[in-house]
Structures are given as C-alpha cells and as structure tokens.
Amino acid sequence: MKKKDPFKKINLDNLLCMGCGACAGMCHTSAVTMRINTKGYYFPEIDESKCVNCGVCLDACPIYDFNERQYEEVIFKNGSKAYNDVFGYYCQLFATYAVNKALRIDAASGGFVISLLLSLISNEHVDYAVVADLREESITGYYPKIVDSEKDICSSKGSKYAPIPQCISISDIINRPGKCAFVGLPCHINSLTKAMQSNLKLKEKIGCTIALFCGGVSSFNASRYLLNLLNINENDVARINYRGKGWPGYFTIFLKNGNLIDIPYRDIKAMGGVFSSFLYRPLSCSLCNDPFGRLADVSVGDAWLTKFKNDQEGTNAVI
C-alpha cells in the first residue's frame, strides 16, 4: 500500500511551505530533504522508502496545527512586564548598536546580534551559535552554520535576502554537546519552539533564541532577476552582500574577476522594488502575522524610527 505524504495535510504543491527545514531537521530516518524548486524556494522532498509515517515532521511544522499566540501565553506571560498587540509580551525595549564601529557599519543595522553572540559565548552562557552563512561561493548557497569562534561569528554578519532552511540544524543541535544560541527569522523560531515541545533533549540544548525582524523572504529568483537587470551572468558572481557599508547601506555584488557593484539599499533594483515585491515572496510570508518573532527570547531589527532617520551608521531596535 502506498504511504501517505504527511505534508498533504498542510501543503498543496508546496503552496504554504515556508522552507524552514524543521521537518528535515526532526526526521530521524533522513527521509526528508530540502530542495530548491523552480520558484526559488526550499521545499521538503520525501523519500518514501525511508519514511515510517511517525509524524515527527509535523511536530515541528509551523503551518500544521500551530498558533504562536497560545505558545506565547505559556512561555512569556508570567515573566514579562508588559504586552503589546504587535510584538507580544516583553520585558524591555532598547535602541542600541555595537561599540565596535567597524562592525556597526559593516553589519545590517547596528551590529547588535553579532555583539550579543560574542558576549553569550565569551561569558559561557552558550557554547556555540547557529547562524546563516554561505555554504559555498553561490547566490543559492545559504545554509545554517554552527559557529563558536569570533572570526566565524563576525563573518556571518549582514542580512541574507534569500531562503535559508535554518531549522535543518535541529538534528545537529540535538547531537552536539553544549547549549546553543539560535538565530533565525520568526518562522524559524516558531518551528524551533514547536519542536522543543515534542523533543525535550532539543529543549535542553537551546540556551537563547534570537529572532530577526522580517517583512518576508525573497526567492532566489529575486537575486537572479537583479543580476539579469544588470546584465551579469550568475556564474560570474562570487557572492552578494545584501547589507553593509553603513545604514541603510548597500547591496554589493562581488564578481569573480575582483570587481564589485554597489546598489543603494532603497534603489528600485534592491529593497525599493525587486526585493520587496510579492512576486518573489512565498504565500506563507503574505499570511504571516508575526514579523517581530513573538516567541524569541530577543528580537532584533532596524530602528526605522524618526529619531534615527539621519543615522548613517546603523541602530538596532531590540525587544
């Protein structure tokens, strides 16, 4: 008898999947692999010969039977000082930036996340961090990366306006000694939080969760379209830095011949047009009601506030 596809409950032709990778990270038979589809998004592919229909993939899925507001009530209500309808229960709000000026300017918007990770590890609150970085020299090579050195942590700075299956790291976290600080988008944090409720070993390994404010994830095809607008062959590109060089900064395309191209952040070819277009966003992003990571221990983003409108070095808003 043909096995049932567990994802049919939540996902018709990958329409609702956000590509977080939690299903692959939780699967103990390695039946789930994250692939990139023609639309430029990650989606889960099941090897039916390995699938045992245990359902652990759905235990971590943020689309199937999940309400972050219910989890929030349990996790934060008794330990928080205030409540906001937009970003939920919280203890304190900050506007801050890294005291290291070079880091502040090169980071997405202030360098707070990198500074926090360095502090958490140096003070032995956690043993390592899960960040996102290039797996290889490719605009489609972003994957979760486990880091514990200052060099590797600092190399992960900056935004990545591309899909990242951050939660495939769950299996590594479960099997790796020590506690980790997990950095991800709100959907990644939701997946991780749900997985932690069904896997106590995973829950014990998470020392801190850090959410990055998110207005939607851009498909890999957005980057390809940008290169097409500039008449650049993808094979000639070493990497793309999506933030940096001050605030709000620049998109920088590094070519393999050593040349680079800077595009202002607000340009129509960057966040002023291509990368804010719903043409390059999955449906799940349009349906998301949690841009600030309500379930994270700390949420961080750009301080898009009038007070900082003339800021050219970067300031973080921190919840």
CSV table of N, CA and C in Angstrom, one decimal, residues 24 66 105 134 142 224:
chain,number,residue,atom,x,y,z
A,24,ALA,N,12.9,18.4,8.0
A,24,ALA,CA,14.2,17.6,7.7
A,24,ALA,C,15.0,17.5,9.0
A,66,PHE,N,-0.7,25.0,14.6
A,66,PHE,CA,0.2,25.8,15.3
A,66,PHE,C,-0.4,27.2,15.5
A,105,ILE,N,29.2,49.4,11.2
A,105,ILE,CA,29.0,49.9,9.8
A,105,ILE,C,28.8,48.7,8.8
A,134,LEU,N,27.1,31.6,3.8
A,134,LEU,CA,27.2,30.9,2.6
A,134,LEU,C,27.9,29.5,2.7
A,142,TYR,N,23.1,29.5,0.8
A,142,TYR,CA,22.9,29.9,2.2
A,142,TYR,C,22.3,28.7,3.0
A,224,ARG,N,18.4,36.5,-8.9
A,224,ARG,CA,18.7,36.2,-10.3
A,224,ARG,C,18.2,37.3,-11.2
